[in-house]
PDB file of C-alpha atoms in Angstrom:
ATOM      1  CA  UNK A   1     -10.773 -29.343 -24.409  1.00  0.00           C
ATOM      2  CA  UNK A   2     -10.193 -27.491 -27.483  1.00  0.00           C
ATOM      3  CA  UNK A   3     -12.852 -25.899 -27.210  1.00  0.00           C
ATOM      4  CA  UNK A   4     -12.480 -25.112 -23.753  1.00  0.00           C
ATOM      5  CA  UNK A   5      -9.497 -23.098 -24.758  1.00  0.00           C
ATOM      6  CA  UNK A   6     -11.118 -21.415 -27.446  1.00  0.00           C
ATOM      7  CA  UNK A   7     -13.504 -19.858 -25.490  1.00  0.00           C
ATOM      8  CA  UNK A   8     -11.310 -18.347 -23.164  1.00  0.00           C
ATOM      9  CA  UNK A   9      -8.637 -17.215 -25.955  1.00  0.00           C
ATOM     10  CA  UNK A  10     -12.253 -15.315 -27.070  1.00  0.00           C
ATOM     11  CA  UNK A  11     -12.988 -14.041 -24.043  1.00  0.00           C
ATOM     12  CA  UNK A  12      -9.598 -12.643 -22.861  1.00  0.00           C
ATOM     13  CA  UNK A  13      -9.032 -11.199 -26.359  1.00  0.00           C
ATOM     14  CA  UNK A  14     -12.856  -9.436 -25.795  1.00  0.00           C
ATOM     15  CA  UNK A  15     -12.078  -8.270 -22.256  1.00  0.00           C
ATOM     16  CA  UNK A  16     -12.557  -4.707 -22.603  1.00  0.00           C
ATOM     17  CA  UNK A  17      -9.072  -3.452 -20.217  1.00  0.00           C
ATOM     18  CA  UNK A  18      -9.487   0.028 -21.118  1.00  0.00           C
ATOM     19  CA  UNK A  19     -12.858   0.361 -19.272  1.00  0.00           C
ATOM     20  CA  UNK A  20     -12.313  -2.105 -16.303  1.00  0.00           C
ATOM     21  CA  UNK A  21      -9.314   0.035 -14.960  1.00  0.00           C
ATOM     22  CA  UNK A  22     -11.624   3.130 -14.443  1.00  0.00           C
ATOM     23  CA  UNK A  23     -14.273   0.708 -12.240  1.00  0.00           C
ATOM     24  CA  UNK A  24     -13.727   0.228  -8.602  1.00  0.00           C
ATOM     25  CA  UNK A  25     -12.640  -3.317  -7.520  1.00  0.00           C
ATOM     26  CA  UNK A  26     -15.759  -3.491  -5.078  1.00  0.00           C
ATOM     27  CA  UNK A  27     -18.974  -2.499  -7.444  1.00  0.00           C
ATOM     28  CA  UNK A  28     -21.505  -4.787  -5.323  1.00  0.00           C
ATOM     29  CA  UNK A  29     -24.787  -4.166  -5.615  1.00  0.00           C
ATOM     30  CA  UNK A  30     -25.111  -3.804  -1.533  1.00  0.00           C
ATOM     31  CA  UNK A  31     -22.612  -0.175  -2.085  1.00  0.00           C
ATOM     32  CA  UNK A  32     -24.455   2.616  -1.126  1.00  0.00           C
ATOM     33  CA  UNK A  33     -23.699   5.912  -1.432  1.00  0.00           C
ATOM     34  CA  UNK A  34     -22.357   6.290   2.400  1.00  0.00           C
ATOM     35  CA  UNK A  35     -19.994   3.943   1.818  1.00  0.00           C
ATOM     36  CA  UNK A  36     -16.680   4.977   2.329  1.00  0.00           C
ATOM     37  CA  UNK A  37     -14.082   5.590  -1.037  1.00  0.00           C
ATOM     38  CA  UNK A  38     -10.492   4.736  -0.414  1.00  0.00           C
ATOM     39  CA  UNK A  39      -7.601   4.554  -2.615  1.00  0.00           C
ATOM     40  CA  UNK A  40      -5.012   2.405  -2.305  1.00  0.00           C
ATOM     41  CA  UNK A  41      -1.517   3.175  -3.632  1.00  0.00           C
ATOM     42  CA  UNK A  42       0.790   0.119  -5.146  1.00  0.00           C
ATOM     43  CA  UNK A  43       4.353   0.256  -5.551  1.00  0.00           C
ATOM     44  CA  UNK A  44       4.921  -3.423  -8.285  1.00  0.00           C
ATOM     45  CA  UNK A  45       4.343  -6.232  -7.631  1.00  0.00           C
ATOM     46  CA  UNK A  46       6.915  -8.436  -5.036  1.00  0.00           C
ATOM     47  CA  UNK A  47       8.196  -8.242  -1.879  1.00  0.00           C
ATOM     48  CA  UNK A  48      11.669  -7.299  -3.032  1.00  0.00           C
ATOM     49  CA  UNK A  49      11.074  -4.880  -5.892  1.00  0.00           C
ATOM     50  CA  UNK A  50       7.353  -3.426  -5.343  1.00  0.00           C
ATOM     51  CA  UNK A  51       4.181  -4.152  -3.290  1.00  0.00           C
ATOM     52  CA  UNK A  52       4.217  -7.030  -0.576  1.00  0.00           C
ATOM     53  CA  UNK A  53       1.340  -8.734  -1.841  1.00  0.00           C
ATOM     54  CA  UNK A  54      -0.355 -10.242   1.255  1.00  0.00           C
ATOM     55  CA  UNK A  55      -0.322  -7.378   2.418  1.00  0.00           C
ATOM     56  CA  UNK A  56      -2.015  -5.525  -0.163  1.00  0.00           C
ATOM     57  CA  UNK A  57      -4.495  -8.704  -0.685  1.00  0.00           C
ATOM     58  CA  UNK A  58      -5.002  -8.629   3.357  1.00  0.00           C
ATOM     59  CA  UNK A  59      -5.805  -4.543   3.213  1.00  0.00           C
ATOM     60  CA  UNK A  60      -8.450  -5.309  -0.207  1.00  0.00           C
ATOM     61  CA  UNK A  61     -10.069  -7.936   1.947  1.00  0.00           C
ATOM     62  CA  UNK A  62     -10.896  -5.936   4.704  1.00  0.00           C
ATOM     63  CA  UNK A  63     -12.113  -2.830   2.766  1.00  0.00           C
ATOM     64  CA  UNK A  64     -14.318  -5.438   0.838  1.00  0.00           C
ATOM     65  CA  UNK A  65     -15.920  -7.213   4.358  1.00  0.00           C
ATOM     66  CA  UNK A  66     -16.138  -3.002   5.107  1.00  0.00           C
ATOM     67  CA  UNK A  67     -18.196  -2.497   1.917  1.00  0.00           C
ATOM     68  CA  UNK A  68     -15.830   0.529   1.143  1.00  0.00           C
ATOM     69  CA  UNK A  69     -15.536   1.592  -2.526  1.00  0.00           C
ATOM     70  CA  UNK A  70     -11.743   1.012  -3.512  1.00  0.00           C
ATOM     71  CA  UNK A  71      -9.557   2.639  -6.549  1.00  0.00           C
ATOM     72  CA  UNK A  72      -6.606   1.404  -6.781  1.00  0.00           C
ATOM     73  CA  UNK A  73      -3.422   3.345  -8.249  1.00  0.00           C
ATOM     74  CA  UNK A  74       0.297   3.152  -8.966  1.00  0.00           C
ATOM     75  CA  UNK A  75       2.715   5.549 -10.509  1.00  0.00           C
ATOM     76  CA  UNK A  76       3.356   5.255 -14.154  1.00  0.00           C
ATOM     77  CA  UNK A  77       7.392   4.833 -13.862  1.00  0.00           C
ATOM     78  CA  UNK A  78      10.300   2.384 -14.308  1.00  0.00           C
ATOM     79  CA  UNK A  79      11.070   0.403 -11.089  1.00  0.00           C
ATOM     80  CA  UNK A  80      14.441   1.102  -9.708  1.00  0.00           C
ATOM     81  CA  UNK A  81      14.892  -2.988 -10.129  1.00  0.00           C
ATOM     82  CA  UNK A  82      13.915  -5.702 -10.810  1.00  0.00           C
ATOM     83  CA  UNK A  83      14.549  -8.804  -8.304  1.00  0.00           C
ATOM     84  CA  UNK A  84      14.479 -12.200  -8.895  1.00  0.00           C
ATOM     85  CA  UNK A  85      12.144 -13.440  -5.972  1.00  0.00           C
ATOM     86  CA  UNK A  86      13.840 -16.743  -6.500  1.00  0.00           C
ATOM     87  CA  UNK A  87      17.479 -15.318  -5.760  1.00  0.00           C
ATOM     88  CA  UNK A  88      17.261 -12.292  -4.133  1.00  0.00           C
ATOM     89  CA  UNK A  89      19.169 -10.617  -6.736  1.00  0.00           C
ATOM     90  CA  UNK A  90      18.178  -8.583  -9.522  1.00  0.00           C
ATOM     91  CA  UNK A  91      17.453  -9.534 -13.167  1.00  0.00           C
ATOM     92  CA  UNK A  92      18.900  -7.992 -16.415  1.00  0.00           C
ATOM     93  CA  UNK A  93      15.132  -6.226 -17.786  1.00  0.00           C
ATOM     94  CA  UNK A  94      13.355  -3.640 -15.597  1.00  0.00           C
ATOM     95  CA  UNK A  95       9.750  -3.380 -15.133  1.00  0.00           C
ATOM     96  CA  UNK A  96       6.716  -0.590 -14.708  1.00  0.00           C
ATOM     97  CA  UNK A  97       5.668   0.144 -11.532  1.00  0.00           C
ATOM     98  CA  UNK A  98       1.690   0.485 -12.686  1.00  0.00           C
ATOM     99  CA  UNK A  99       2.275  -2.533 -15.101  1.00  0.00           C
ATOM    100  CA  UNK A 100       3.257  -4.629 -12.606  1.00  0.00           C
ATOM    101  CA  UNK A 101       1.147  -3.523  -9.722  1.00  0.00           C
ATOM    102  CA  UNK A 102      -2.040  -4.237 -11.868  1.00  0.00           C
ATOM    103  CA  UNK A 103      -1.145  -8.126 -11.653  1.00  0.00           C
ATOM    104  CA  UNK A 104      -2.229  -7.509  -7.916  1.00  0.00           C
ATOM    105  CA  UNK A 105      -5.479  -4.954  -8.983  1.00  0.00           C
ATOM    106  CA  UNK A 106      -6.994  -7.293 -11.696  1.00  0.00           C
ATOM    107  CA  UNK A 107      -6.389  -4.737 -14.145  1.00  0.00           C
ATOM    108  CA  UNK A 108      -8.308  -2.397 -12.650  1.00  0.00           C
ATOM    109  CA  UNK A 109      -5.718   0.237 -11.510  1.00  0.00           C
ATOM    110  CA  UNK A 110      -4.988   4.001 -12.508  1.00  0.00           C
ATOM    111  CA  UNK A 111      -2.131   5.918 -12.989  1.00  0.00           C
ATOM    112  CA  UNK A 112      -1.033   7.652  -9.462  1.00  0.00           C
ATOM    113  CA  UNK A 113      -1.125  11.004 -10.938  1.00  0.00           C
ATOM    114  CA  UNK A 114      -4.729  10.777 -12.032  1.00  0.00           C
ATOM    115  CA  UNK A 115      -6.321  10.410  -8.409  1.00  0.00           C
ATOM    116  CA  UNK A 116      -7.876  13.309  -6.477  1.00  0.00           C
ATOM    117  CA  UNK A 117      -7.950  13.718  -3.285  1.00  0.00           C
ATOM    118  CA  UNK A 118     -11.788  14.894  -3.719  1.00  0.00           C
ATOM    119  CA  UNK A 119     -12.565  11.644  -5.097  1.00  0.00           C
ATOM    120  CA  UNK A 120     -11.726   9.340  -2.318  1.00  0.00           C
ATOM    121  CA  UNK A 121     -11.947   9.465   1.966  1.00  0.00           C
ATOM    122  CA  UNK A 122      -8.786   7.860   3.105  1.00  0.00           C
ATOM    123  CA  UNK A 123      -6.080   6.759   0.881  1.00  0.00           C
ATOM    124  CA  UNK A 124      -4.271   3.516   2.080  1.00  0.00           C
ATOM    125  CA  UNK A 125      -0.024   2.352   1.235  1.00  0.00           C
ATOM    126  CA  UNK A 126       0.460  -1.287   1.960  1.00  0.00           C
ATOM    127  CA  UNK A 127       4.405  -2.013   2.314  1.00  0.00           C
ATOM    128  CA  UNK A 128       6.922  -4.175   0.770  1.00  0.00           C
ATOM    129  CA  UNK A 129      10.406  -2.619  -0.728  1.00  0.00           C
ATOM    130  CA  UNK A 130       8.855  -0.448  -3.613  1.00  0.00           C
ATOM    131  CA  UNK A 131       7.829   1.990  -0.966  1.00  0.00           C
ATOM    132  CA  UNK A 132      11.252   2.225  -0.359  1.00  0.00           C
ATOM    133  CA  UNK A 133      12.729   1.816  -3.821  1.00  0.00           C
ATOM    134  CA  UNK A 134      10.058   3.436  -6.233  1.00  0.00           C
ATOM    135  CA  UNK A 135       7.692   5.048  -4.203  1.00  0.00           C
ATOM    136  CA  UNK A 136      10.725   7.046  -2.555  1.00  0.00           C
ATOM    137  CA  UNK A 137      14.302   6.078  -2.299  1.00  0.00           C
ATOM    138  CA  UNK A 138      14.741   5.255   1.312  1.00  0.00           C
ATOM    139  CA  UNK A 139      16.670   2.113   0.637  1.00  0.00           C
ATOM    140  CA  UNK A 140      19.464   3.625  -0.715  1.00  0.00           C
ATOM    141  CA  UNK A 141      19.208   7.249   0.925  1.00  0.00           C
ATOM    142  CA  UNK A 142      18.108   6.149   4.561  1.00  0.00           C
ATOM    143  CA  UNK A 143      16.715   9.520   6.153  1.00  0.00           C
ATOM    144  CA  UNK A 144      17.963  11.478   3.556  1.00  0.00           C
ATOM    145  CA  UNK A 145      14.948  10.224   1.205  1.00  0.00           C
ATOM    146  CA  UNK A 146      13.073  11.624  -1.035  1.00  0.00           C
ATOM    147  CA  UNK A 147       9.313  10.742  -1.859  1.00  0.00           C
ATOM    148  CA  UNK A 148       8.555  10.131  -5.397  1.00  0.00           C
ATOM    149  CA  UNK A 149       6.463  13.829  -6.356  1.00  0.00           C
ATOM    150  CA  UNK A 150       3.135  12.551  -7.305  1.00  0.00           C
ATOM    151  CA  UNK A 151       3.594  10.245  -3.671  1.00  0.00           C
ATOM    152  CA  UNK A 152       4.036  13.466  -2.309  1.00  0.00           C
ATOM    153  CA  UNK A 153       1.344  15.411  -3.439  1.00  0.00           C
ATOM    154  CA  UNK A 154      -0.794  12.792  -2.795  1.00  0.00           C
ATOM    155  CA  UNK A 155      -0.012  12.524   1.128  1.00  0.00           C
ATOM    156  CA  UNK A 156      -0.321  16.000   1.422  1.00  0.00           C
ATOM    157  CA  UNK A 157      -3.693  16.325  -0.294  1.00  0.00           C
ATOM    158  CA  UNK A 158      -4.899  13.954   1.398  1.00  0.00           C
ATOM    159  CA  UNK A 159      -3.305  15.765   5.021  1.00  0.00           C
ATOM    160  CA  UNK A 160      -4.507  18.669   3.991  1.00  0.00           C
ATOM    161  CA  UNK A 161      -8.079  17.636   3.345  1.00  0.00           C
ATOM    162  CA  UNK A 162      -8.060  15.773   7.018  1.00  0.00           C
ATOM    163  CA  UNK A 163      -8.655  12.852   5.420  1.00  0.00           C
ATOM    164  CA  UNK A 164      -6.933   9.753   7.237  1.00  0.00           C
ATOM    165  CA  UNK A 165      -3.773   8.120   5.327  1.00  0.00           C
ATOM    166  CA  UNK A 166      -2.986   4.335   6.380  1.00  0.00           C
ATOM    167  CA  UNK A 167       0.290   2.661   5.879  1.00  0.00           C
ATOM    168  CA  UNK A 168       2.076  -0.922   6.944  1.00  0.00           C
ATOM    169  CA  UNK A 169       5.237  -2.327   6.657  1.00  0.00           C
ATOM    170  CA  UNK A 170       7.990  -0.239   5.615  1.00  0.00           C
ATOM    171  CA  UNK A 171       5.731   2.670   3.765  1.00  0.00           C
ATOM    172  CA  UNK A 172       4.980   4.825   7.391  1.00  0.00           C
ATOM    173  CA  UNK A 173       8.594   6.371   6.362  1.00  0.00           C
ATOM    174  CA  UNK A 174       6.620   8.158   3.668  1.00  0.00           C
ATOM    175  CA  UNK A 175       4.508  10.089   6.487  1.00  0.00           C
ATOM    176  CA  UNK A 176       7.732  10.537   8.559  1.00  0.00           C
ATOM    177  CA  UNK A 177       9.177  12.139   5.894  1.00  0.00           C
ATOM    178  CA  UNK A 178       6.463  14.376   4.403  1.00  0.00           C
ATOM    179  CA  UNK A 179       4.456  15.106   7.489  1.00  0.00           C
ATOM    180  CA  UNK A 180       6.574  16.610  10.076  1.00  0.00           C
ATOM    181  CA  UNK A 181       5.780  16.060  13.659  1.00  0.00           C
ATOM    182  CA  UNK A 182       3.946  12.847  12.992  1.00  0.00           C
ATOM    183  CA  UNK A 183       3.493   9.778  14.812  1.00  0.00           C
ATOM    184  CA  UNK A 184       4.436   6.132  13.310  1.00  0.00           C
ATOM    185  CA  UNK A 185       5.254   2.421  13.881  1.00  0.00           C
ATOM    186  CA  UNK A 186       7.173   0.411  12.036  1.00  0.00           C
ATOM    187  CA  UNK A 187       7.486  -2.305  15.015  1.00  0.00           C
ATOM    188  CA  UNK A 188      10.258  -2.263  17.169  1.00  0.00           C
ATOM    189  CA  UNK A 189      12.863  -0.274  17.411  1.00  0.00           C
ATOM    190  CA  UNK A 190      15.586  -2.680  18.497  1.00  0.00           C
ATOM    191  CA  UNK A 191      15.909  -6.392  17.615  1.00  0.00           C
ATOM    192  CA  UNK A 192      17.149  -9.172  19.965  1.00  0.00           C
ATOM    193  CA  UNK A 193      15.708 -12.274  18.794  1.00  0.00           C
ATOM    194  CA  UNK A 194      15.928 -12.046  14.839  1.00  0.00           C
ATOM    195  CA  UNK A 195      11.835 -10.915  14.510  1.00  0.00           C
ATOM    196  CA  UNK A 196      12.735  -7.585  13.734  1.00  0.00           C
ATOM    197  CA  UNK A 197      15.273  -7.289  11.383  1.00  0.00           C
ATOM    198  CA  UNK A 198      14.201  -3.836  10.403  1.00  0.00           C
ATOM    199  CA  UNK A 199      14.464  -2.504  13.476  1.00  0.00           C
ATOM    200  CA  UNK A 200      16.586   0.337  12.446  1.00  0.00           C
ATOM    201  CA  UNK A 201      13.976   1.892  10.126  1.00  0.00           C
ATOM    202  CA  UNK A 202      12.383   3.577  13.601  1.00  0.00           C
ATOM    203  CA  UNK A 203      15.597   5.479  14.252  1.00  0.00           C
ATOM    204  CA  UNK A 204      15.600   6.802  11.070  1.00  0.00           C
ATOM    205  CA  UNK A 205      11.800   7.824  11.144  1.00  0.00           C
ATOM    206  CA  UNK A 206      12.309   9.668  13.886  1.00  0.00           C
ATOM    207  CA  UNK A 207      15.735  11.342  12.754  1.00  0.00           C
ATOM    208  CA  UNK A 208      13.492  12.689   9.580  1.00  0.00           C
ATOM    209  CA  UNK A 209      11.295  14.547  12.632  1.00  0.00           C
ATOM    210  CA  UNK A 210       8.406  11.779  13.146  1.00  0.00           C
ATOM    211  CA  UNK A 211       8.056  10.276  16.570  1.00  0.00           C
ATOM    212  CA  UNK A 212       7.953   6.659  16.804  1.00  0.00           C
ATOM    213  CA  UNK A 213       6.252   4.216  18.239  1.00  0.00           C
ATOM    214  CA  UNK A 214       7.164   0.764  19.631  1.00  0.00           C
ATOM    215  CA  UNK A 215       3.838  -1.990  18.461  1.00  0.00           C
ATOM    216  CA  UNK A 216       3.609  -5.670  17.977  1.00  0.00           C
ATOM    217  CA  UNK A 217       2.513  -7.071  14.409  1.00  0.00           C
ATOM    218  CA  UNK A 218      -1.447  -7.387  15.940  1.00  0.00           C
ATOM    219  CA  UNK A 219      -1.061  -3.629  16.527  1.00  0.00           C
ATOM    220  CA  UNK A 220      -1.791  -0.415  15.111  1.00  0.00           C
ATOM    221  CA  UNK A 221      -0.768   3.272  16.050  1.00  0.00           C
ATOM    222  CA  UNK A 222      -3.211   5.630  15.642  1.00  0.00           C
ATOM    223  CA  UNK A 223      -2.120   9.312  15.426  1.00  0.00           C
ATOM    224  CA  UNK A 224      -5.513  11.356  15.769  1.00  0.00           C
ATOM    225  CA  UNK A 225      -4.228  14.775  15.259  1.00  0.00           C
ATOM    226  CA  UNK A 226      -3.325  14.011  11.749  1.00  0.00           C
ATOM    227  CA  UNK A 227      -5.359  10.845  10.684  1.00  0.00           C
ATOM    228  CA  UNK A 228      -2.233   8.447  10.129  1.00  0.00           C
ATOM    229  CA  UNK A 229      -3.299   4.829  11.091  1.00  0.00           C
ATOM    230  CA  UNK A 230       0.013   2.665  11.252  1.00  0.00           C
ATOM    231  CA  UNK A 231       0.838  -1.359  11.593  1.00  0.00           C
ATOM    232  CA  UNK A 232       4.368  -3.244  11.416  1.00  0.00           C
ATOM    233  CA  UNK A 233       2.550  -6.133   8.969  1.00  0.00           C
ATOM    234  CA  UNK A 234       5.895  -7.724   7.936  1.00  0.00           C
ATOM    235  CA  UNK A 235       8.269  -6.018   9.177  1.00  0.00           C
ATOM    236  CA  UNK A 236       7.958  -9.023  11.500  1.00  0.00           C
ATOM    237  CA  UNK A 237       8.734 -11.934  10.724  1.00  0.00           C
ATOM    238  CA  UNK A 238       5.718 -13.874  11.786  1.00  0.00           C
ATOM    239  CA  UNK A 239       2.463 -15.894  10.707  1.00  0.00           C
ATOM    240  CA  UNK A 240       0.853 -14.165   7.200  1.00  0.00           C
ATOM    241  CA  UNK A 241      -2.642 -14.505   9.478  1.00  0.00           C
ATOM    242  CA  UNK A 242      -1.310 -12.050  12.226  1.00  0.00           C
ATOM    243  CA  UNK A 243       0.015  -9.567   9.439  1.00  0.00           C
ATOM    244  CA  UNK A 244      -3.692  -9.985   8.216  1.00  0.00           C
ATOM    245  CA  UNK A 245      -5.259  -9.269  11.708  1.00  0.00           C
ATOM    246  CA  UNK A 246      -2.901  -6.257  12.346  1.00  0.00           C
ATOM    247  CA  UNK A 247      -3.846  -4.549   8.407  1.00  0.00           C
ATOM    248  CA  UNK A 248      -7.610  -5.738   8.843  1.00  0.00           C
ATOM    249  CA  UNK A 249      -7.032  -3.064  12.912  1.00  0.00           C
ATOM    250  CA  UNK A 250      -5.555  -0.859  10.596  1.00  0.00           C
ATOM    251  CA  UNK A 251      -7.962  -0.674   7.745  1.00  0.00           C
ATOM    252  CA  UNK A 252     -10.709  -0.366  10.490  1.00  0.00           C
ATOM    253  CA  UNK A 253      -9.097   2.183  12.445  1.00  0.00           C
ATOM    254  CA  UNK A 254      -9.101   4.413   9.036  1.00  0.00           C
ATOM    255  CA  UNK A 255     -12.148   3.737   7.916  1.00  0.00           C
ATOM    256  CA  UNK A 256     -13.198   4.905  11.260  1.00  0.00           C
ATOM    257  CA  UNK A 257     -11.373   8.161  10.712  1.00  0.00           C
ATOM    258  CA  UNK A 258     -13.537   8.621   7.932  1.00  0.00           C
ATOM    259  CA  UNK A 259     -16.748   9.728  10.314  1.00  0.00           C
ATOM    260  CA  UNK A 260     -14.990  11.677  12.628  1.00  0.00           C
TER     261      UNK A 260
END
């Protein structure tokens, strides 16, 4: 046993970090160079305070089964909280957003403002409340938001280019917001039975000049005209597997994009 432990004190303390965060998660021998590149943007790590992360594990497993090269990439920046997960409520010390979204990336994860839009064919948000609390500040300013700058940029490079941009969850209010005109789903826009207690996030996506559109959690919008590929994921309250089917439509859908 003590030896055991040894070994792996050696090899974490050899494990060359510095390195492993510039490789892409997928580096299979089977990658060839028509295989698609997409980033993926984190926001922490937790439901509550930064990336949901079965979401963000359902969207890596699908791009893997794909074969698609993925970078992954968070924004170098204090979160606006941190939340107990146990409590709901948030804790005395604050965390980084990139520090705590590599727990979800391995490691291997870059800082948001390093990633260029020439270097990748889609770029991909799962959700969870950092998209809404570090990523922008929709959960305190509604439709008033504001998207973090390098967030931004990043959406609009990537419109620009007419390369496709997928989101879940909550993080399709970053497109409503910085892509005027667009078309989105967040779920349902009104709630009657307690499985869509976000319901009111569609007014306000459309009251920052998106349109909205009404899909169940195995569903996915896509708007063709600019390349945004959208899914509710959790903001049902439902089985993980059918937020895992309705990311897996999505991540197809984009990857689609990629070849048209």
């Amino acid at each position: 046993m003590a030896k055991m432990t040894t070994g792996l004190t050696t090899l974490l303390r050899s494990r060359n970090l510095s390195s492993a965060k510039k490789s892409f998660l997928h580096t299979t021998s089977i990658l060839g160079a028509k295989n698609p590149k997409v980033a993926l943007i984190f926001s922490g790590c937790g439901v509550y305070d930064g990336t949901e992360i079965h979401e963000a594990s359902s969207a890596m497993v699908h791009l893997s089964r794909h074969e698609a090269e993925v970078g992954i990439f968070a924004p170098n920046m204090e979160q606006m909280h941190a939340i107990d997960h146990t409590k709901g409520e948030p804790m005395s010390v604050n965390r980084n957003v990139l520090v705590e979204s590599a727990r979800i990336a391995r490691g291997k994860i870059e800082d948001l403002k390093d990633l260029n839009v020439k270097d990748y064919d889609a770029v991909i948000f799962p959700g969870g409340f950092g998209a809404a609390k570090n990523l922008s500040n929709f959960a305190v300013e509604g439709d008033k938001m504001a998207v973090q700058p390098a967030v931004d940029k990043v959406i609009k490079d990537f419109h620009s280019a007419k390369k496709p941009i997928g989101l879940c969850c909550i993080s399709p209010v970053l497109a409503a917001k910085t892509i005027p005109g667009c078309t989105v789903t967040v779920g349902q826009d009104t709630d009657t039975d307690g499985k869509w207690p976000y319901a009111g996030t569609a007014g306000a996506c459309q009251s920052m000049g998106a349109k909205h559109v009404n899909r169940d959690v195995g569903e996915i919008n896509v708007d063709s005209d600019n390349k945004i590929v959208t899914t509710p994921a959790f903001m049902c309250e439902t089985a993980v597997h059918k937020v895992f089917d309705g990311v897996g439509k999505m991540v197809e859908a984009v990857l689609k994009l990629c070849k048209s």
